[in-house]
mmCIF file of C-alpha atoms in Angstrom:
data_model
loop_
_atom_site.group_PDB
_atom_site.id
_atom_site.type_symbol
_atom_site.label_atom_id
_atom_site.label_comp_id
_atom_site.label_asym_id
_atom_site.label_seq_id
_atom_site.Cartn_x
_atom_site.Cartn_y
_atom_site.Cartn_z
ATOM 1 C CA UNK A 1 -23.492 -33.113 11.273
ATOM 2 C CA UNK A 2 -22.882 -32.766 7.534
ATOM 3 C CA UNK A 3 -19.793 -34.662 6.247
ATOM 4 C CA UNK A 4 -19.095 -35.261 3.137
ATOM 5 C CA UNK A 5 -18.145 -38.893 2.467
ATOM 6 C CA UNK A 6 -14.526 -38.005 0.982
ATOM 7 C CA UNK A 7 -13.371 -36.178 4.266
ATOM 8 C CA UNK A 8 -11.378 -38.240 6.246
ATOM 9 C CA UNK A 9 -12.127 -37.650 10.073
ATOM 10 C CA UNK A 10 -9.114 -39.316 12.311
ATOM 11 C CA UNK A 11 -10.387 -40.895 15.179
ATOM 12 C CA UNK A 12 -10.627 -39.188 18.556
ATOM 13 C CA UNK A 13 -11.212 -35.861 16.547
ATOM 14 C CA UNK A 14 -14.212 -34.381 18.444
ATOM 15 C CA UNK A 15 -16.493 -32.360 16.216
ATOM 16 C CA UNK A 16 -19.565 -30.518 16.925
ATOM 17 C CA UNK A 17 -22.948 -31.460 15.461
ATOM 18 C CA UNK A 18 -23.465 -27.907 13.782
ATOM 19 C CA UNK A 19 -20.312 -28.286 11.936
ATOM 20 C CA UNK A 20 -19.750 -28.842 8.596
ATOM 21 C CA UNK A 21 -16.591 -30.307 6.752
ATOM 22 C CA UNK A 22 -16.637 -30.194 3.004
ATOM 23 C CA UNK A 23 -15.216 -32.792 0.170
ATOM 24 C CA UNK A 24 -11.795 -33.980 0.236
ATOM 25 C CA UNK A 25 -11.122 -32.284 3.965
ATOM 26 C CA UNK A 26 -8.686 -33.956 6.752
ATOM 27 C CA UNK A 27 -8.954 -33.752 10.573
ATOM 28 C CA UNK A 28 -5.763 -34.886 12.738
ATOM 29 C CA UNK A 29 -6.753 -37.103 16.266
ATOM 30 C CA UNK A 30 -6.358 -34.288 18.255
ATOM 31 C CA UNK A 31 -8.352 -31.418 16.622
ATOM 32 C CA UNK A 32 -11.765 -29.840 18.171
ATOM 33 C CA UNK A 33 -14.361 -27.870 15.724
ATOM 34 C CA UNK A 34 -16.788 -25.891 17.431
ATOM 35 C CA UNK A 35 -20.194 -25.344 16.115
ATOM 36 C CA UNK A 36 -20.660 -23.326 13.204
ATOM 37 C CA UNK A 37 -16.998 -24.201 12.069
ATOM 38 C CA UNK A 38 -17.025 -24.837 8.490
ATOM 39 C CA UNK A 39 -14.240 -26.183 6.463
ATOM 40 C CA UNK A 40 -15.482 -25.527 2.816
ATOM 41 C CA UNK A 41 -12.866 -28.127 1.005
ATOM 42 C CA UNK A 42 -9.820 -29.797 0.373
ATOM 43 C CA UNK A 43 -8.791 -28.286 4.124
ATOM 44 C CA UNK A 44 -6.058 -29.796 6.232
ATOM 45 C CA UNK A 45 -6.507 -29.460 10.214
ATOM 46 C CA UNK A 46 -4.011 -31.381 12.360
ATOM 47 C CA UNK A 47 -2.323 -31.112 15.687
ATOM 48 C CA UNK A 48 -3.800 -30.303 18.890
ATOM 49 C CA UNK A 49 -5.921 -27.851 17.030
ATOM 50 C CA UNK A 50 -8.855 -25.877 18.412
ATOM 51 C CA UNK A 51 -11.502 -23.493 15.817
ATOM 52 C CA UNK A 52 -13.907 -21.642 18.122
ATOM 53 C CA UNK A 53 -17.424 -20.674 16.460
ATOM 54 C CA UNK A 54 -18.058 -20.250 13.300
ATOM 55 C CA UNK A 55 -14.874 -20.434 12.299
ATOM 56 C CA UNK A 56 -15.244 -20.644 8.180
ATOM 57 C CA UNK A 57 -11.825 -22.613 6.151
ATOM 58 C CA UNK A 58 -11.502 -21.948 2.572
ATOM 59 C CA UNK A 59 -10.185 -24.666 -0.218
ATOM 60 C CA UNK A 60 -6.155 -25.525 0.313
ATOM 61 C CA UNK A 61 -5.920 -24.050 3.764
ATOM 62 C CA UNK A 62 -3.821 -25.732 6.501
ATOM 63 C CA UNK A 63 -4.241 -25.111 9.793
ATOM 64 C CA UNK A 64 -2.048 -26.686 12.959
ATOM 65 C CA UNK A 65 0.276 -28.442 10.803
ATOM 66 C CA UNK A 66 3.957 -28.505 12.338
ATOM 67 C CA UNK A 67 5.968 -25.499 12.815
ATOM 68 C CA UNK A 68 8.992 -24.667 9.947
ATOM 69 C CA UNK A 69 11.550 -25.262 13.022
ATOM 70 C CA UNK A 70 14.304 -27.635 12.188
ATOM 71 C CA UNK A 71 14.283 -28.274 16.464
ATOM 72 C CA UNK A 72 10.772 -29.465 16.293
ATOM 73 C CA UNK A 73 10.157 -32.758 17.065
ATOM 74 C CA UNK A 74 6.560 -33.615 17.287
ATOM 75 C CA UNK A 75 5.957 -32.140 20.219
ATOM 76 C CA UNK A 76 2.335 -31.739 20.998
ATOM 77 C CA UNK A 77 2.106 -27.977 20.861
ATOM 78 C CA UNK A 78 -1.059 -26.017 19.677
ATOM 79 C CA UNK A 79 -3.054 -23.867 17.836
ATOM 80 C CA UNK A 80 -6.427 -22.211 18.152
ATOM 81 C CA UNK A 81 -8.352 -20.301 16.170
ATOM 82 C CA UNK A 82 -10.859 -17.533 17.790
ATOM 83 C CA UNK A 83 -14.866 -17.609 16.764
ATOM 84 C CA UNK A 84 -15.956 -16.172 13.329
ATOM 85 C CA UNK A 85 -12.391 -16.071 11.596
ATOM 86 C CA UNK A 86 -11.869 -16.347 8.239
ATOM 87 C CA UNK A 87 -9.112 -18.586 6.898
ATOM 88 C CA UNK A 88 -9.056 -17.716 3.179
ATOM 89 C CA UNK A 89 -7.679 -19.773 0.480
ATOM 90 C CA UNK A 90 -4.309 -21.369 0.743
ATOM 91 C CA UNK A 91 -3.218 -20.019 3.632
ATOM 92 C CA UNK A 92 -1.368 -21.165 6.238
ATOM 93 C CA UNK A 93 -1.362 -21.180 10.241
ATOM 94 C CA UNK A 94 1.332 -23.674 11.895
ATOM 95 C CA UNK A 95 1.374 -24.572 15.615
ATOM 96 C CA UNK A 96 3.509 -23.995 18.578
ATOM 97 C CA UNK A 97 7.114 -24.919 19.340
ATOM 98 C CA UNK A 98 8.546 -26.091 22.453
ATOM 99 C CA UNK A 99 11.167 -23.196 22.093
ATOM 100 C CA UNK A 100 8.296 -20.659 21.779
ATOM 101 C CA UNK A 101 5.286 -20.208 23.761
ATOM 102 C CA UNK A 102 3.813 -23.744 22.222
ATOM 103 C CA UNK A 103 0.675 -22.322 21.044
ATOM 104 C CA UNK A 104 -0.347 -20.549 17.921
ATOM 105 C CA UNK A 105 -3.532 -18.067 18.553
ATOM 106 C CA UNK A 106 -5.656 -16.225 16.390
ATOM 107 C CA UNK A 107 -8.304 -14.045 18.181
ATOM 108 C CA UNK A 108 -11.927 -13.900 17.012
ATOM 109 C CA UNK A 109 -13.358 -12.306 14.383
ATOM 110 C CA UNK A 110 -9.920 -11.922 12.333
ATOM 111 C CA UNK A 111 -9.610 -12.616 8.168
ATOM 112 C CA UNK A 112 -6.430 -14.238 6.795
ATOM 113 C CA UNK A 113 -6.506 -13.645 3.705
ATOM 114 C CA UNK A 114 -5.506 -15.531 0.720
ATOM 115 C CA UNK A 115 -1.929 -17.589 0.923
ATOM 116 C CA UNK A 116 -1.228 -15.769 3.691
ATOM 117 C CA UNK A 117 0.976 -17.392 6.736
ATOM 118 C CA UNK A 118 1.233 -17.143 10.558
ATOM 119 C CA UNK A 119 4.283 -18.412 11.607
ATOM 120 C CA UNK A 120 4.386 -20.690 14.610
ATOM 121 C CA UNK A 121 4.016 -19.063 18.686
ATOM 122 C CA UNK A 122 2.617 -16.279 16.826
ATOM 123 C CA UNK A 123 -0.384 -14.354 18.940
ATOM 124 C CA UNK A 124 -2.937 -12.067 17.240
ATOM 125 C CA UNK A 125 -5.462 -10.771 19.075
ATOM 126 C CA UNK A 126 -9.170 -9.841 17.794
ATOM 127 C CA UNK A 127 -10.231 -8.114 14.500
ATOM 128 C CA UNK A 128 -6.762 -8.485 13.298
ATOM 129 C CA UNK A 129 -6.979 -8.388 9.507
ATOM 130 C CA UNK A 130 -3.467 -10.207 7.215
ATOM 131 C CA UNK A 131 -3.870 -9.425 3.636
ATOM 132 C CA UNK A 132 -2.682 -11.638 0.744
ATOM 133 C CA UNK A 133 0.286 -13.077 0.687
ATOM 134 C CA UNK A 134 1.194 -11.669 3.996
ATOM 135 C CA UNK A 135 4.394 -13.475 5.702
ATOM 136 C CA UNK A 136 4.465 -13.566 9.825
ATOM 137 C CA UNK A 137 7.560 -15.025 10.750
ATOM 138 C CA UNK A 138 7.921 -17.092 14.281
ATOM 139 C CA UNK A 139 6.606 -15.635 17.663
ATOM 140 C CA UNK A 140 5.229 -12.921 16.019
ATOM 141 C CA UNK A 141 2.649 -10.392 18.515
ATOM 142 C CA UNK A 142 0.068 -8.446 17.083
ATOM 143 C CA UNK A 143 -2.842 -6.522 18.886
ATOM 144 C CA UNK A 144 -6.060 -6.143 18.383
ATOM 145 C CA UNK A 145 -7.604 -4.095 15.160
ATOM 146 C CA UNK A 146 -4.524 -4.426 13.137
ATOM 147 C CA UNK A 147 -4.369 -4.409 9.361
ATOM 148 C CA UNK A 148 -1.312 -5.444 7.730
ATOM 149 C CA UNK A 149 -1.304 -4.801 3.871
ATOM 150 C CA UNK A 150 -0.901 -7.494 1.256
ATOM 151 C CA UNK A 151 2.640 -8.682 0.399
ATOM 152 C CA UNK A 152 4.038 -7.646 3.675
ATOM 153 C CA UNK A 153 6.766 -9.533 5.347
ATOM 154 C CA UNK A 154 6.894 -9.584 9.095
ATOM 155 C CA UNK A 155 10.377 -10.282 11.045
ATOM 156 C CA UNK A 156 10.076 -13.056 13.807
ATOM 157 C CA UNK A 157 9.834 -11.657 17.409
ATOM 158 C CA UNK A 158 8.247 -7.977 16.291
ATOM 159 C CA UNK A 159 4.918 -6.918 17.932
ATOM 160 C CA UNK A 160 2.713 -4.628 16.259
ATOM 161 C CA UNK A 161 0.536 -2.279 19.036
ATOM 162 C CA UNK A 162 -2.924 -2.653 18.569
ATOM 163 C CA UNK A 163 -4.846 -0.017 15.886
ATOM 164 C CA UNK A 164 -1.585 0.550 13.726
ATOM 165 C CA UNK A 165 -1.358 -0.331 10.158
ATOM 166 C CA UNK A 166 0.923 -1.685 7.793
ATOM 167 C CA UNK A 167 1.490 -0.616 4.273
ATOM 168 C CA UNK A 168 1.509 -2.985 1.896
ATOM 169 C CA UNK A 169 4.234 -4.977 -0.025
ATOM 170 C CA UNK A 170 6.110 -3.671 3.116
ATOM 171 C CA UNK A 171 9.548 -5.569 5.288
ATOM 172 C CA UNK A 172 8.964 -5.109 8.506
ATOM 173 C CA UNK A 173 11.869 -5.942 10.919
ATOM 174 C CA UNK A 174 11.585 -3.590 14.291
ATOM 175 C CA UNK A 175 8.226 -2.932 16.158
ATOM 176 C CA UNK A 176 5.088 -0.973 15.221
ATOM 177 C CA UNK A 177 3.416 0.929 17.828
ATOM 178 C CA UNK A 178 0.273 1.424 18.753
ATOM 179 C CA UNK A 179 -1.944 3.512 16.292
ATOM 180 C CA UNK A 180 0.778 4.203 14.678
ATOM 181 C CA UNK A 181 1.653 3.755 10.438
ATOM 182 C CA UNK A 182 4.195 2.081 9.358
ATOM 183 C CA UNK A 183 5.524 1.309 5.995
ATOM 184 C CA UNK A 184 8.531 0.501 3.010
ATOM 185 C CA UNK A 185 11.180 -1.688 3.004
ATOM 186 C CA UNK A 186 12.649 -1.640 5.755
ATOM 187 C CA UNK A 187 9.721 -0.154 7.239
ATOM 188 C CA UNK A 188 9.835 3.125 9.009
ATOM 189 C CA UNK A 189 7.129 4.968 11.250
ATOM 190 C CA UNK A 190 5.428 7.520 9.221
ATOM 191 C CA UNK A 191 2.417 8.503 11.179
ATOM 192 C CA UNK A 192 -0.739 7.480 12.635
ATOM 193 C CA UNK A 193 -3.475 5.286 11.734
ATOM 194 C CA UNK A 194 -5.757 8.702 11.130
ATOM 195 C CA UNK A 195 -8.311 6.734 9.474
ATOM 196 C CA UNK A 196 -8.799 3.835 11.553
ATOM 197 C CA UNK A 197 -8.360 5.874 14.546
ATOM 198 C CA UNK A 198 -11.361 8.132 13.385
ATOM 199 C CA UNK A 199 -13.413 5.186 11.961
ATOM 200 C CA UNK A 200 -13.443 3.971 15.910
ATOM 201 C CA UNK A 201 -14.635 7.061 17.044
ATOM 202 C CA UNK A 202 -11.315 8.653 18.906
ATOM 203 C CA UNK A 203 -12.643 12.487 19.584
ATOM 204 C CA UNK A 204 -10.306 15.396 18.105
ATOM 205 C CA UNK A 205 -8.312 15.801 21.683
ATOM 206 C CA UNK A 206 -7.572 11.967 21.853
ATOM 207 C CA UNK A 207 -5.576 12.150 18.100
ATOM 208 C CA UNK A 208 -4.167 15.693 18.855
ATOM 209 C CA UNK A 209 -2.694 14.247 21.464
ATOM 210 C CA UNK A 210 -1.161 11.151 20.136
ATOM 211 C CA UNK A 211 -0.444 13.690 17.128
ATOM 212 C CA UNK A 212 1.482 15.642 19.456
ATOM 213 C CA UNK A 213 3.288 12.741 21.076
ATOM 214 C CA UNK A 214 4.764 11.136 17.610
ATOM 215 C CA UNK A 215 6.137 14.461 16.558
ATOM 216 C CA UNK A 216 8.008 14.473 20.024
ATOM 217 C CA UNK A 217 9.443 11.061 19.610
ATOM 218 C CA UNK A 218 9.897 10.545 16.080
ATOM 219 C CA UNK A 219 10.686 14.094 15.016
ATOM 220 C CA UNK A 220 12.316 16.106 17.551
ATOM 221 C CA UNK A 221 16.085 16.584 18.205
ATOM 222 C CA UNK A 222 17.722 15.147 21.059
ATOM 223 C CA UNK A 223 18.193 11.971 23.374
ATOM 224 C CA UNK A 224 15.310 9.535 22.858
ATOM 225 C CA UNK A 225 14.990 8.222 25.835
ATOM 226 C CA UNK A 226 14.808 11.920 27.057
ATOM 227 C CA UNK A 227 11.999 12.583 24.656
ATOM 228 C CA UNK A 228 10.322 9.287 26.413
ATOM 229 C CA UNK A 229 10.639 11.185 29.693
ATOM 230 C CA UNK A 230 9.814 14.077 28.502
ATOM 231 C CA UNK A 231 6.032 12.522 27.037
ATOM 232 C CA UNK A 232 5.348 10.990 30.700
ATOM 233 C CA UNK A 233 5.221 14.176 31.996
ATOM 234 C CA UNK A 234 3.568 16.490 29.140
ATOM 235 C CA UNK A 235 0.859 13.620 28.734
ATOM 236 C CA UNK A 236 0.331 12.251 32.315
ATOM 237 C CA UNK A 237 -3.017 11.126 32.510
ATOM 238 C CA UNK A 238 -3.722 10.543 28.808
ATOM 239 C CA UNK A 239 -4.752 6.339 28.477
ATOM 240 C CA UNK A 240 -3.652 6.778 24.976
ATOM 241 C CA UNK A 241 -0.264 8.161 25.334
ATOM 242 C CA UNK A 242 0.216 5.813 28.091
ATOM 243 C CA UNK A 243 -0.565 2.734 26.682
ATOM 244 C CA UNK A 244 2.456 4.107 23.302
ATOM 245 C CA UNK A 245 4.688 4.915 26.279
ATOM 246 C CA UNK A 246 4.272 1.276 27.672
ATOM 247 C CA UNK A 247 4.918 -0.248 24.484
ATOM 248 C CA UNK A 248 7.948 1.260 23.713
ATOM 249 C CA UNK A 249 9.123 0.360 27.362
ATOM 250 C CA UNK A 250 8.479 -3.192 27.421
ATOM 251 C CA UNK A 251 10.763 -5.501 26.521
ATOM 252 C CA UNK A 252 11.602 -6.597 22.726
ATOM 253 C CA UNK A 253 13.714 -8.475 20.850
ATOM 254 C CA UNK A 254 13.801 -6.072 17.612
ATOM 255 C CA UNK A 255 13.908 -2.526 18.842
ATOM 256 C CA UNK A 256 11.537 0.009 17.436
ATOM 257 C CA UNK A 257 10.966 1.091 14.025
ATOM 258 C CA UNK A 258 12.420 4.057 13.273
ATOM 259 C CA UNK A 259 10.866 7.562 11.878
ATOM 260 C CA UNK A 260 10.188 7.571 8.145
ATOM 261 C CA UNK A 261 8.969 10.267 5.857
ATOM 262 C CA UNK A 262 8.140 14.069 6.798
ATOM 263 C CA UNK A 263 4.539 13.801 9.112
ATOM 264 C CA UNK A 264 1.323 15.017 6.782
ATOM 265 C CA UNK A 265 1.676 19.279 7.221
ATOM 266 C CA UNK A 266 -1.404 20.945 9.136
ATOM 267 C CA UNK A 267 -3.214 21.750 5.223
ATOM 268 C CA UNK A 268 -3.334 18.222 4.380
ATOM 269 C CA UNK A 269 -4.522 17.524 7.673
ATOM 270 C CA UNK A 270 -7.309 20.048 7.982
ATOM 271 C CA UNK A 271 -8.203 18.882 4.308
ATOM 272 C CA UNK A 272 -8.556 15.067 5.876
ATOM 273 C CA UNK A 273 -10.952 16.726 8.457
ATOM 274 C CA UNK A 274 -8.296 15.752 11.379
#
């Protein structure tokens, strides 16, 4: 188990032979680092902190420290970190609250980029990607396969539906569904997640069809919540559409972003191959 004689290891820390912590690193009582988990240097773990496999920390990053909530009080919340995420330099990941969930999780196989920070009882699921300098307030949800663009600042309480992406440099203050594209300040729906959606190998039908459904709810006249009703019925049976429609309907504490720009016309779509 390679440590470097300037780390200082807290007793009770429980560390895994195939690790590896670099110079000038510091492990609280209460953290656990899987094998494979390297911290690189000058890396601050504390709290009842968990990195899964593989896990790699870059120079100046913190990870479990308390949350920025004036009620906290030491309270022995959490924060884990999935296998094979990257922690890049000088970010930082705070743990629970007692007035949030109590934990902090990052899913495997996400990259937080440089100096930027997850917010305490914040969730992200797997393959979520944070940019630099990205800002996730508190209690934060975001699903899996998300890429939020550098700069962006993220409200406390808003989920982000899994696929969807984030502009960068972008205030984001009302939820993001899924596969959907968001962006400006405040942030407004402008589309879908085209690329990603055809990177992952959605067929033609499957993006017509969520195509289809964000014209109906972001750019048609009328009653929203009629529009809703009216997309459970044109769409029944489509897992896609469903899973949007179940988003919107669960419950929130921000609301939904609304519609932005003018949707891409059916030229500049053919010309993207969609």
């Amino acid at each position: 188990m390679p440590i470097h004689p300037s780390a200082i290891i807290a007793p009770g820390a429980r560390i895994a032979d195939g690790a590896t912590i670099g110079p000038f690193c510091t492990v609280g009582p209460d953290v656990s680092l899987a094998d494979g988990v390297e911290l690189v240097s000058h890396v601050a773990v504390d709290g009842h902190t968990e990195l899964g496999e593989g896990v790699r920390v870059f120079p100046f990053a913190t990870i479990g420290l308390a949350p920025q909530d004036l009620k906290y009080k030491g309270e022995p919340t959490r924060c884990i970190i999935g296998a094979r995420t990257l922690v890049r330099e000088g970010a930082t990941i705070h743990r629970g609250s007692v007035g949030g969930v109590g934990v902090t999780t990052i899913g495997p196989d996400c990259m937080i980029m440089a100096t930027a920070h997850v917010g305490h009882d914040s969730t992200l699921a797997r393959n979520v990607i944070l940019a630099n300098d990205v800002m996730l307030g508190g209690h934060v949800t975001i699903g899996d396969t998300v890429f939020v663009g550098g700069g962006t600042a993220i409200h406390q309480f808003v989920r982000i539906g899994r696929h969807a992406v984030i502009g960068g440099m972008s205030g984001v203050e009302a939820d993001v569904i899924p596969y959907g594209s968001a962006m400006g300040n405040r942030a407004r729906h402008i589309g879908l997640n085209l690329i990603g959606l055809k990177r992952r190998g959605y067929s033609r039908p499957q993006i017509h069809a969520l195509r289809a459904l964000f014209r109906l709810l972001f750019r048609e006249p009328g009653i929203f919540a009629d529009r809703l009703v009216i997309a459970a019925e044109r769409f029944a049976g489509d897992a896609q559409v469903a899973e949007v429609l179940a988003f919107i309907a669960a419950p929130t504490k921000r609301g939904l972003c609304k519609a932005g720009r003018d949707p891409i016309t059916e030229e500049e779509d053919e010309a993207a191959g969609g």
